């Protein structure tokens, strides 16, 4: 199905529920972390399914045993980062997010989840060794996002970015006007006040997905790019495709894929 983006539309992911998503939305495959086990054989490696694979995990669905098993999949640095969270819910979200990422990459590359060749890219802001995670393996790109109880992972053979966020408050919308492209600010201003939080949130996840795909994150001014506040996203450039993703009520999500 076509939208206002340039480039080919993104395909429905493998293993998605049989019922198709509403028009204009991509439907992620729901992950079940209950099967996490050390020593379980992994499938043979495969190429990422074109053009993108999307996976969704929910933090609240994991019991304490599953969370302990998930934490076993993390490396020492990830365990240290998880332990630095003061709120248990934030710690659990981090553990589920990184275990989910390792789970899908393990099945893709055919290697145990706790031995994945993951590295940290240089920070886009300061150049330090604490940027986003990446793979040493060529031809595989991924993006990870988590907010509240939701975790989303995207895999693709080209640069990709994904973002999920909880619904913004009316106060947050007012305080973030400077982060919007002028055309987006005008689009929001034309909406009734009660519709603006949802419209702002879908605009913001589109921006974050694109900036993650670029590899800059918010080091790049988000107001530079017009992704649209309306029901369908706009492509931020001729070599990028941008689509919204179907997620539970109270959240918004989007994925950006490099197609050039």
Backbone as numpy.savetxt, mean C-alpha at the origin, in Angstrom:
# Nx Ny Nz CAx CAy CAz Cx Cy Cz
-11.49 -2.03 -17.50 -12.34 -0.83 -17.50 -11.46 0.40 -17.50
-11.81 1.37 -18.27 -10.99 2.57 -18.42 -11.39 3.62 -17.41
-10.43 4.52 -17.08 -10.73 5.67 -16.25 -10.02 6.87 -16.86
-9.79 7.92 -16.08 -9.16 9.11 -16.62 -7.65 9.02 -16.63
-7.08 7.91 -16.24 -5.64 7.74 -16.28 -5.19 7.46 -17.69
-3.86 7.66 -17.92 -3.26 7.24 -19.16 -2.58 5.91 -18.92
-2.35 5.15 -19.99 -1.77 3.83 -19.82 -2.85 2.80 -19.61
-2.48 1.51 -19.59 -3.48 0.45 -19.48 -4.12 0.40 -18.11
-5.39 0.01 -18.00 -6.01 -0.14 -16.68 -5.40 -1.31 -15.94
-5.41 -1.24 -14.62 -4.85 -2.30 -13.80 -5.81 -3.48 -13.75
-5.27 -4.67 -13.77 -6.11 -5.87 -13.79 -6.52 -6.27 -12.39
-7.61 -7.02 -12.32 -8.05 -7.61 -11.06 -7.02 -8.64 -10.62
-6.60 -8.64 -9.32 -5.52 -9.51 -8.89 -5.91 -10.97 -8.90
-4.89 -11.83 -8.99 -5.15 -13.26 -8.87 -5.63 -13.57 -7.46
-6.46 -14.60 -7.34 -6.99 -15.05 -6.05 -7.95 -14.06 -5.42
-8.43 -13.07 -6.16 -9.41 -12.14 -5.60 -10.74 -12.86 -5.45
-11.61 -12.38 -4.57 -12.94 -13.00 -4.43 -13.64 -13.07 -5.78
-14.48 -14.08 -6.02 -15.09 -14.26 -7.32 -15.99 -13.12 -7.75
-16.65 -12.46 -6.82 -17.50 -11.32 -7.18 -16.61 -10.14 -7.51
-16.85 -9.52 -8.66 -16.01 -8.40 -9.07 -16.24 -7.17 -8.22
-15.22 -6.28 -8.15 -15.38 -5.05 -7.38 -16.32 -4.08 -8.09
-16.82 -3.09 -7.38 -17.64 -2.07 -8.04 -16.85 -1.39 -9.15
-17.53 -0.79 -10.13 -16.83 -0.14 -11.24 -15.80 0.87 -10.75
-14.61 0.83 -11.36 -13.57 1.79 -11.03 -12.70 1.39 -9.86
-13.03 0.32 -9.14 -12.25 -0.09 -7.97 -11.57 -1.42 -8.22
-10.35 -1.56 -7.72 -9.66 -2.84 -7.72 -9.94 -3.56 -6.41
-10.00 -4.88 -6.46 -10.32 -5.67 -5.28 -9.09 -6.48 -4.86
-8.54 -6.25 -3.66 -7.37 -7.01 -3.23 -7.74 -8.41 -2.76
-6.78 -9.31 -2.83 -6.94 -10.64 -2.24 -6.76 -10.52 -0.73
-7.62 -11.16 0.04 -7.54 -11.10 1.50 -6.57 -12.18 1.98
-5.60 -11.77 2.79 -4.58 -12.69 3.29 -5.01 -13.30 4.62
-4.66 -14.55 4.82 -4.88 -15.24 6.08 -3.52 -15.63 6.64
-3.15 -15.02 7.76 -1.83 -15.28 8.34 -1.85 -16.47 9.30
-2.97 -17.16 9.38 -3.07 -18.27 10.34 -2.12 -19.41 9.98
-1.71 -19.49 8.72 -0.85 -20.60 8.31 0.63 -20.33 8.46
1.01 -19.25 9.11 2.43 -18.96 9.26 3.10 -20.03 10.11
4.11 -20.64 9.56 4.88 -21.67 10.28 6.32 -21.60 9.80
7.23 -21.77 10.71 8.63 -21.93 10.32 8.83 -23.32 9.75
9.65 -23.41 8.73 9.98 -24.71 8.18 8.97 -25.28 7.20
7.87 -24.54 6.93 6.88 -25.02 5.97 7.45 -24.84 4.56
7.38 -25.87 3.70 7.92 -25.74 2.34 7.25 -24.58 1.60
8.04 -23.87 0.81 7.50 -22.76 0.02 7.39 -23.22 -1.43
6.46 -22.63 -2.18 6.30 -23.04 -3.58 7.48 -22.61 -4.43
7.51 -23.10 -5.66 8.57 -22.72 -6.57 8.43 -21.25 -6.94
9.55 -20.56 -7.22 9.46 -19.13 -7.56 8.68 -18.90 -8.84
8.09 -17.75 -8.94 7.32 -17.38 -10.12 7.50 -15.89 -10.38
7.11 -15.45 -11.55 7.15 -14.02 -11.88 5.93 -13.32 -11.30
6.04 -12.04 -10.95 4.85 -11.31 -10.51 3.79 -11.30 -11.61
2.54 -11.48 -11.21 1.45 -11.45 -12.19 1.21 -10.02 -12.66
1.18 -9.85 -13.95 0.99 -8.51 -14.51 -0.48 -8.11 -14.49
-0.74 -6.84 -14.36 0.24 -5.80 -14.11 0.53 -5.58 -12.64
-0.33 -6.04 -11.71 -0.11 -5.82 -10.28 -0.89 -6.86 -9.48
-0.34 -7.23 -8.32 -1.03 -8.08 -7.35 -1.26 -7.26 -6.09
-2.47 -7.33 -5.53 -2.82 -6.60 -4.33 -3.29 -7.57 -3.25
-2.82 -7.35 -2.02 -3.18 -8.20 -0.90 -3.57 -7.33 0.30
-4.58 -7.80 1.04 -5.09 -7.08 2.19 -5.09 -8.00 3.41
-4.60 -7.51 4.54 -4.65 -8.24 5.80 -5.26 -7.33 6.86
-5.98 -7.94 7.82 -6.61 -7.18 8.89 -5.97 -7.56 10.22
-5.47 -6.56 10.91 -4.74 -6.79 12.17 -5.62 -7.47 13.20
-6.86 -7.03 13.34 -7.74 -7.55 14.38 -8.14 -9.00 14.20
-7.88 -9.58 13.02 -8.26 -10.98 12.78 -7.22 -11.96 13.33
-6.06 -11.46 13.74 -4.98 -12.35 14.18 -5.04 -12.53 15.70
-5.00 -13.79 16.15 -4.95 -14.02 17.60 -3.51 -13.94 18.08
-3.30 -14.11 19.39 -1.95 -13.91 19.96 -0.96 -14.94 19.43
-1.40 -16.18 19.22 -0.51 -17.20 18.68 -0.06 -16.82 17.27
-1.00 -16.37 16.45 -0.65 -15.97 15.09 0.30 -14.78 15.10
0.09 -13.85 16.02 0.99 -12.69 16.11 2.39 -13.11 16.53
2.49 -14.08 17.44 3.82 -14.56 17.84 4.52 -15.23 16.67
3.77 -16.03 15.91 4.36 -16.68 14.74 4.77 -15.65 13.69
3.93 -14.64 13.53 4.26 -13.59 12.56 5.55 -12.89 12.95
5.73 -12.64 14.25 6.93 -11.94 14.70 8.18 -12.77 14.44
8.06 -14.09 14.44 9.21 -14.95 14.16 9.73 -14.77 12.74
8.87 -14.30 11.85 9.29 -14.10 10.46 10.13 -12.84 10.27
10.11 -11.94 11.24 10.81 -10.66 11.09 12.30 -10.82 11.37
13.10 -9.94 10.80 14.53 -9.95 11.10 14.78 -9.13 12.37
16.03 -9.07 12.79 16.36 -8.42 14.06 15.99 -6.94 14.05
16.24 -6.28 12.92 15.92 -4.86 12.83 14.41 -4.63 12.93
13.63 -5.47 12.25 12.18 -5.33 12.31 11.64 -5.62 13.70
12.21 -6.61 14.38 11.76 -6.88 15.76 12.06 -5.70 16.67
13.23 -5.07 16.46 13.57 -3.90 17.27 12.61 -2.75 17.01
12.26 -2.55 15.75 11.31 -1.49 15.41 9.94 -1.79 16.02
9.52 -3.05 15.97 8.23 -3.43 16.56 8.24 -3.19 18.06
9.35 -3.54 18.71 9.43 -3.37 20.16 9.46 -1.93 20.61
9.74 -0.99 19.69 9.82 0.42 20.06 8.45 1.08 20.16
7.41 0.41 19.67 6.07 0.99 19.76 5.56 0.91 21.20
4.97 1.98 21.67 4.44 2.01 23.04 3.05 1.38 23.11
2.26 1.56 22.07 0.89 1.02 22.07 0.87 -0.37 21.46
0.33 -1.36 22.17 0.29 -2.72 21.63 -0.37 -2.81 20.26
-1.42 -2.01 20.02 -2.10 -2.08 18.73 -1.18 -1.64 17.60
-0.37 -0.61 17.84 0.58 -0.15 16.83 1.65 -1.21 16.58
2.10 -1.85 17.66 3.10 -2.91 17.51 2.53 -4.07 16.71
1.30 -4.46 17.03 0.68 -5.57 16.29 0.53 -5.23 14.82
0.14 -3.98 14.51 -0.03 -3.58 13.12 1.29 -3.66 12.37
2.36 -3.24 13.02 3.67 -3.31 12.37 4.07 -4.76 12.11
3.86 -5.62 13.10 4.22 -7.04 12.94 3.42 -7.68 11.81
2.11 -7.46 11.80 1.28 -8.05 10.76 1.69 -7.51 9.38
1.96 -6.21 9.30 2.33 -5.62 8.02 3.60 -6.26 7.46
4.61 -6.37 8.27 5.89 -6.88 7.76 5.88 -8.40 7.60
5.10 -9.09 8.40 4.94 -10.53 8.18 4.15 -10.79 6.90
3.12 -9.97 6.65 2.34 -10.12 5.42 3.22 -9.88 4.20
4.04 -8.84 4.27 4.96 -8.56 3.17 5.89 -9.74 2.94
6.48 -10.25 4.01 7.40 -11.38 3.87 6.65 -12.61 3.36
5.41 -12.78 3.76 4.64 -13.93 3.32 4.42 -13.94 1.82
3.99 -12.79 1.25 3.73 -12.76 -0.18 5.03 -12.82 -0.98
6.09 -12.20 -0.47 7.38 -12.25 -1.17 7.99 -13.66 -1.11
7.78 -14.35 0.01 8.27 -15.71 0.13 7.66 -16.62 -0.92
6.34 -16.49 -1.11 5.66 -17.32 -2.09 6.03 -16.92 -3.52
6.36 -15.66 -3.71 6.75 -15.20 -5.04 8.15 -15.69 -5.41
9.08 -15.57 -4.48 10.48 -15.87 -4.77 10.86 -17.32 -4.48
9.99 -18.04 -3.74 10.29 -19.42 -3.43 11.39 -19.59 -2.40
11.48 -18.65 -1.44 12.47 -18.74 -0.37 11.76 -18.55 0.97
12.28 -19.11 2.07 11.64 -18.91 3.36 11.50 -17.43 3.72
10.40 -17.10 4.37 10.09 -15.70 4.66 11.15 -15.02 5.50
11.80 -15.79 6.41 12.78 -15.16 7.29 14.17 -15.09 6.69
14.32 -15.49 5.41 15.63 -15.40 4.76 15.56 -14.55 3.47
14.51 -13.76 3.34 14.36 -12.93 2.14 15.52 -11.94 2.02
15.99 -11.70 0.78 17.10 -10.75 0.58 16.60 -9.31 0.59
16.09 -8.87 1.75 15.58 -7.51 1.89 16.68 -6.56 2.33
16.66 -5.35 1.78 17.60 -4.31 2.16 16.82 -3.03 2.39
17.48 -2.03 2.94 16.88 -0.70 3.10 17.50 0.24 2.08
16.64 0.90 1.30 17.14 1.89 0.36 17.56 3.15 1.12
18.43 3.98 0.53 18.77 5.26 1.16 17.51 6.11 1.34
17.44 6.82 2.44 16.31 7.71 2.70 16.24 8.78 1.61
15.04 9.00 1.07 14.88 10.00 0.00 15.12 11.41 0.51
15.02 11.61 1.84 15.20 12.94 2.38 16.62 13.26 2.76
17.27 12.33 3.52 18.60 12.62 4.05 19.69 11.70 3.51
19.29 10.65 2.78 20.28 9.72 2.26 20.74 8.68 3.24
20.19 8.69 4.45 20.58 7.72 5.47 20.09 6.31 5.15
20.62 5.31 5.86 20.29 3.90 5.55 18.99 3.42 6.19
17.97 4.25 6.18 16.72 3.90 6.83 15.52 4.17 5.92
15.74 4.06 4.61 14.66 4.28 3.66 13.73 3.08 3.58
12.93 3.03 2.53 11.94 1.97 2.40 12.62 0.64 2.12
11.99 -0.48 2.51 12.57 -1.80 2.22 12.52 -2.09 0.72
13.50 -2.86 0.26 13.57 -3.24 -1.15 14.19 -4.63 -1.24
14.09 -5.23 -2.41 14.65 -6.55 -2.66 15.94 -6.45 -3.46
16.89 -7.34 -3.15 18.06 -7.46 -4.01 17.69 -8.14 -5.32
16.64 -8.95 -5.31 16.24 -9.68 -6.51 15.73 -8.72 -7.58
16.19 -8.87 -8.84 15.73 -7.98 -9.91 14.33 -8.36 -10.39
13.64 -7.39 -10.99 12.36 -7.67 -11.63 11.18 -7.79 -10.71
11.35 -7.48 -9.42 10.24 -7.54 -8.47 10.19 -6.22 -7.71
9.06 -5.56 -7.78 8.85 -4.32 -7.03 7.67 -4.52 -6.09
7.72 -3.88 -4.94 6.63 -4.02 -3.98 6.43 -2.73 -3.23
5.27 -2.62 -2.59 4.96 -1.48 -1.74 4.10 -1.97 -0.59
4.30 -1.37 0.57 3.62 -1.77 1.80 3.00 -0.55 2.45
1.77 -0.70 2.96 1.12 0.37 3.70 0.25 -0.22 4.79
0.19 0.46 5.92 -0.76 0.03 6.96 -1.29 1.24 7.71
-2.55 1.14 8.08 -3.23 2.21 8.82 -4.32 1.57 9.65
-4.34 1.89 10.93 -5.36 1.30 11.79 -5.28 -0.20 11.77
-6.37 -0.86 11.39 -6.43 -2.32 11.37 -6.13 -2.92 10.00
-5.79 -2.11 9.02 -5.61 -2.63 7.67 -4.14 -2.58 7.23
-3.75 -3.62 6.50 -2.42 -3.72 5.89 -2.62 -4.03 4.42
-1.89 -3.35 3.54 -1.99 -3.63 2.11 -0.60 -3.78 1.52
-0.46 -4.79 0.66 0.79 -5.06 -0.04 0.51 -5.08 -1.53
1.38 -4.47 -2.32 1.30 -4.52 -3.78 2.59 -5.11 -4.33
2.47 -6.01 -5.30 3.61 -6.59 -6.01 3.44 -6.30 -7.50
4.55 -6.02 -8.18 4.48 -5.74 -9.62 5.85 -5.93 -10.24
5.91 -6.14 -11.56 7.19 -6.21 -12.24 7.78 -4.84 -12.56
7.04 -3.76 -12.28 7.51 -2.39 -12.48 7.28 -1.61 -11.19
7.89 -0.41 -11.04 7.71 0.36 -9.81 6.23 0.55 -9.46
5.92 0.37 -8.18 4.54 0.40 -7.72 4.48 1.07 -6.36
3.37 1.72 -6.06 3.15 2.30 -4.75 1.72 2.06 -4.31
1.53 1.80 -3.03 0.19 1.57 -2.50 0.04 2.33 -1.20
-1.16 2.81 -0.93 -1.41 3.50 0.33 -2.83 3.24 0.80
-2.97 3.05 2.12 -4.27 2.89 2.75 -4.30 3.81 3.96
-5.41 4.49 4.16 -5.55 5.45 5.27 -6.96 5.39 5.84
-7.06 5.65 7.14 -8.36 5.81 7.75 -8.98 7.14 7.33
-10.29 7.22 7.40 -11.01 8.41 6.98 -10.55 9.64 7.76
-10.21 10.69 7.04 -9.74 11.92 7.67 -10.88 12.62 8.41
-10.53 13.35 9.45 -11.52 14.16 10.15 -11.70 15.49 9.43
-12.79 16.18 9.72 -13.03 17.49 9.12 -11.91 18.46 9.48
-11.39 18.36 10.71 -10.30 19.24 11.14 -9.03 18.96 10.35
-8.75 17.67 10.10 -7.57 17.32 9.32 -7.67 17.86 7.90
-8.87 17.82 7.33 -9.06 18.35 5.97 -8.73 19.83 5.93
-9.20 20.58 6.91 -8.94 22.01 6.95 -7.45 22.30 7.11
-6.77 21.47 7.89 -5.36 21.71 8.17 -4.41 21.25 7.08
-4.92 20.56 6.07 -4.05 20.00 5.04 -4.28 20.61 3.66
-4.93 21.74 3.60 -5.22 22.35 2.30 -3.95 22.67 1.51
-2.87 23.02 2.20 -1.63 23.39 1.50 -0.98 22.19 0.82
-1.38 20.97 1.20 -0.81 19.77 0.59 -1.54 19.38 -0.68
-2.59 20.10 -1.04 -3.39 19.77 -2.22 -2.97 20.61 -3.42
-3.10 20.02 -4.58 -2.95 20.77 -5.83 -4.11 21.78 -5.89
-3.89 22.97 -6.46 -4.98 23.96 -6.52 -6.27 23.41 -7.13
-6.15 22.57 -8.15 -7.36 22.00 -8.76 -8.09 21.08 -7.80
-7.33 20.35 -6.97 -7.96 19.46 -5.98 -8.65 20.27 -4.89
-7.99 21.34 -4.45 -8.61 22.21 -3.44 -9.92 22.78 -3.97
-9.95 23.15 -5.25 -11.18 23.67 -5.84 -12.25 22.59 -5.92
-11.84 21.36 -6.25 -12.80 20.26 -6.31 -13.43 20.01 -4.94
-12.61 20.03 -3.89 -13.14 19.83 -2.53 -14.07 20.96 -2.13
-13.70 22.18 -2.48 -14.50 23.34 -2.09 -15.91 23.29 -2.69
-16.05 22.63 -3.82 -17.37 22.55 -4.46 -18.27 21.48 -3.84
-17.72 20.65 -2.97 -18.49 19.58 -2.37 -19.19 20.05 -1.10
-20.32 19.42 -0.73 -20.91 19.70 0.59 -19.91 19.33 1.69
-20.00 20.02 2.80 -19.03 19.83 3.88 -18.96 18.37 4.33
-20.09 17.66 4.37 -20.09 16.29 4.89 -19.41 15.31 3.92
-19.20 15.70 2.66 -18.55 14.83 1.70 -17.04 15.05 1.63
-16.55 16.12 2.22 -15.14 16.48 2.05 -14.17 15.53 2.73
-14.45 15.00 3.94 -13.48 14.08 4.53 -13.20 12.85 3.66
-14.25 12.25 3.09 -14.04 11.07 2.24 -13.30 11.46 0.96
-13.66 12.60 0.37 -13.01 13.04 -0.86 -11.54 13.38 -0.60
-11.28 14.03 0.52 -9.88 14.35 0.85 -9.07 13.07 1.06
-9.65 12.09 1.77 -8.92 10.86 2.05 -8.57 10.11 0.77
-9.52 10.02 -0.16 -9.19 9.31 -1.41 -8.16 10.09 -2.22
-8.19 11.43 -2.12 -7.16 12.23 -2.79 -5.80 11.96 -2.17
-5.76 11.90 -0.86 -4.48 11.73 -0.16 -3.87 10.35 -0.44
-4.66 9.29 -0.43 -4.07 7.97 -0.68 -3.58 7.87 -2.12
-4.25 8.54 -3.05 -3.75 8.57 -4.43 -2.39 9.24 -4.50
-2.25 10.36 -3.79 -0.97 11.07 -3.77 0.13 10.21 -3.15
-0.17 9.62 -2.00 0.85 8.82 -1.30 1.25 7.61 -2.13
0.28 6.96 -2.77 0.61 5.81 -3.61 1.57 6.22 -4.72
1.29 7.33 -5.37 2.14 7.80 -6.45 3.54 8.16 -5.94
3.61 8.88 -4.83 4.91 9.29 -4.29 5.73 8.09 -3.81
5.04 7.07 -3.30 5.75 5.84 -2.94 6.28 5.15 -4.19
5.47 5.13 -5.24 5.92 4.53 -6.49 7.14 5.24 -7.04
7.16 6.57 -6.94 8.32 7.34 -7.38 9.55 7.05 -6.54
9.31 6.68 -5.27 10.42 6.46 -4.35 10.79 7.68 -3.55
10.04 8.77 -3.69 10.36 10.01 -2.96 9.61 10.12 -1.65
8.42 9.50 -1.56 7.58 9.74 -0.41 7.25 11.23 -0.33
7.00 11.70 0.87 6.58 13.09 1.06 7.73 14.07 1.01
8.94 13.59 0.65 10.02 14.52 0.37 9.63 15.41 -0.82
8.89 14.84 -1.77 8.34 15.62 -2.87 7.06 16.30 -2.40
6.91 17.57 -2.70 5.73 18.33 -2.29 4.48 17.70 -2.89
3.55 17.20 -2.06 2.34 16.55 -2.60 1.44 17.49 -3.38
1.60 18.80 -3.19 0.77 19.76 -3.91 1.16 19.88 -5.39
2.30 19.32 -5.78 2.75 19.45 -7.16 1.93 18.61 -8.13
1.34 17.52 -7.64 0.72 16.54 -8.52 -0.79 16.55 -8.38
-1.48 16.59 -9.53 -2.94 16.60 -9.54 -3.43 15.17 -9.77
-3.97 14.55 -8.72 -4.49 13.18 -8.82 -6.01 13.15 -8.76
-6.63 14.28 -8.45 -8.08 14.38 -8.47 -8.73 14.02 -7.16
-9.79 14.76 -6.83 -10.58 14.50 -5.63 -11.92 13.86 -5.96
-12.19 13.66 -7.24 -13.47 13.11 -7.66 -13.54 11.60 -7.59
-14.61 11.00 -8.09 -14.79 9.55 -7.99 -13.72 8.75 -8.71
-13.14 9.29 -9.78 -12.08 8.59 -10.51 -10.78 9.36 -10.41
-9.66 8.67 -10.18 -8.38 9.38 -10.09 -7.87 9.84 -11.44
-6.97 10.81 -11.41 -6.29 11.29 -12.61 -4.84 10.78 -12.58
-4.33 10.43 -13.73 -2.94 10.00 -13.81 -2.03 11.20 -13.54
-1.05 11.06 -12.64 -0.15 12.18 -12.36 0.91 12.39 -13.44
1.04 11.44 -14.36 2.01 11.56 -15.43 1.70 10.57 -16.53
2.29 10.75 -17.72 1.96 9.89 -18.86 2.42 8.45 -18.72
3.33 8.18 -17.78 3.83 6.81 -17.63 3.33 6.15 -16.35
2.28 6.70 -15.76 1.74 6.14 -14.52 0.24 5.89 -14.65
-0.20 4.77 -14.08 -1.61 4.46 -13.96 -1.98 4.49 -12.48
-3.10 5.10 -12.16 -3.52 5.27 -10.77 -4.94 4.77 -10.63
-5.17 3.90 -9.65 -6.51 3.36 -9.42 -6.83 3.30 -7.93
-8.11 3.45 -7.60 -8.58 3.27 -6.24 -8.75 1.78 -5.96
-8.69 1.41 -4.67 -8.77 0.01 -4.24 -9.91 -0.15 -3.25
-10.66 -1.24 -3.40 -11.79 -1.52 -2.52 -11.29 -1.98 -1.16
-11.66 -1.26 -0.10 -11.29 -1.60 1.27 -12.51 -1.43 2.17
-12.47 -1.95 3.40 -13.63 -1.82 4.30 -14.01 -0.37 4.57
-15.25 -0.18 4.99 -15.76 1.16 5.31 -14.88 1.82 6.35
-14.70 3.13 6.22 -13.86 3.88 7.15 -12.44 4.06 6.67
-12.11 3.47 5.50 -10.76 3.58 4.94 -10.85 3.94 3.47
-9.73 4.38 2.92 -9.57 4.56 1.48 -8.19 4.04 1.10
-8.04 3.57 -0.14 -6.76 3.04 -0.59 -6.62 3.27 -2.09
-5.37 3.31 -2.54 -5.08 3.50 -3.96 -3.76 2.83 -4.29
-3.59 2.52 -5.58 -2.34 1.93 -6.06 -1.90 2.69 -7.31
-0.60 2.96 -7.41 -0.01 3.63 -8.57 1.01 2.69 -9.19
0.97 2.56 -10.52 1.84 1.64 -11.23 2.53 2.36 -12.37
3.86 2.16 -12.44 4.63 2.73 -13.56 4.42 1.87 -14.79
3.97 2.47 -15.88 3.64 1.70 -17.08 4.51 2.09 -18.27
5.44 3.02 -18.09 6.26 3.46 -19.21 7.62 2.81 -19.21
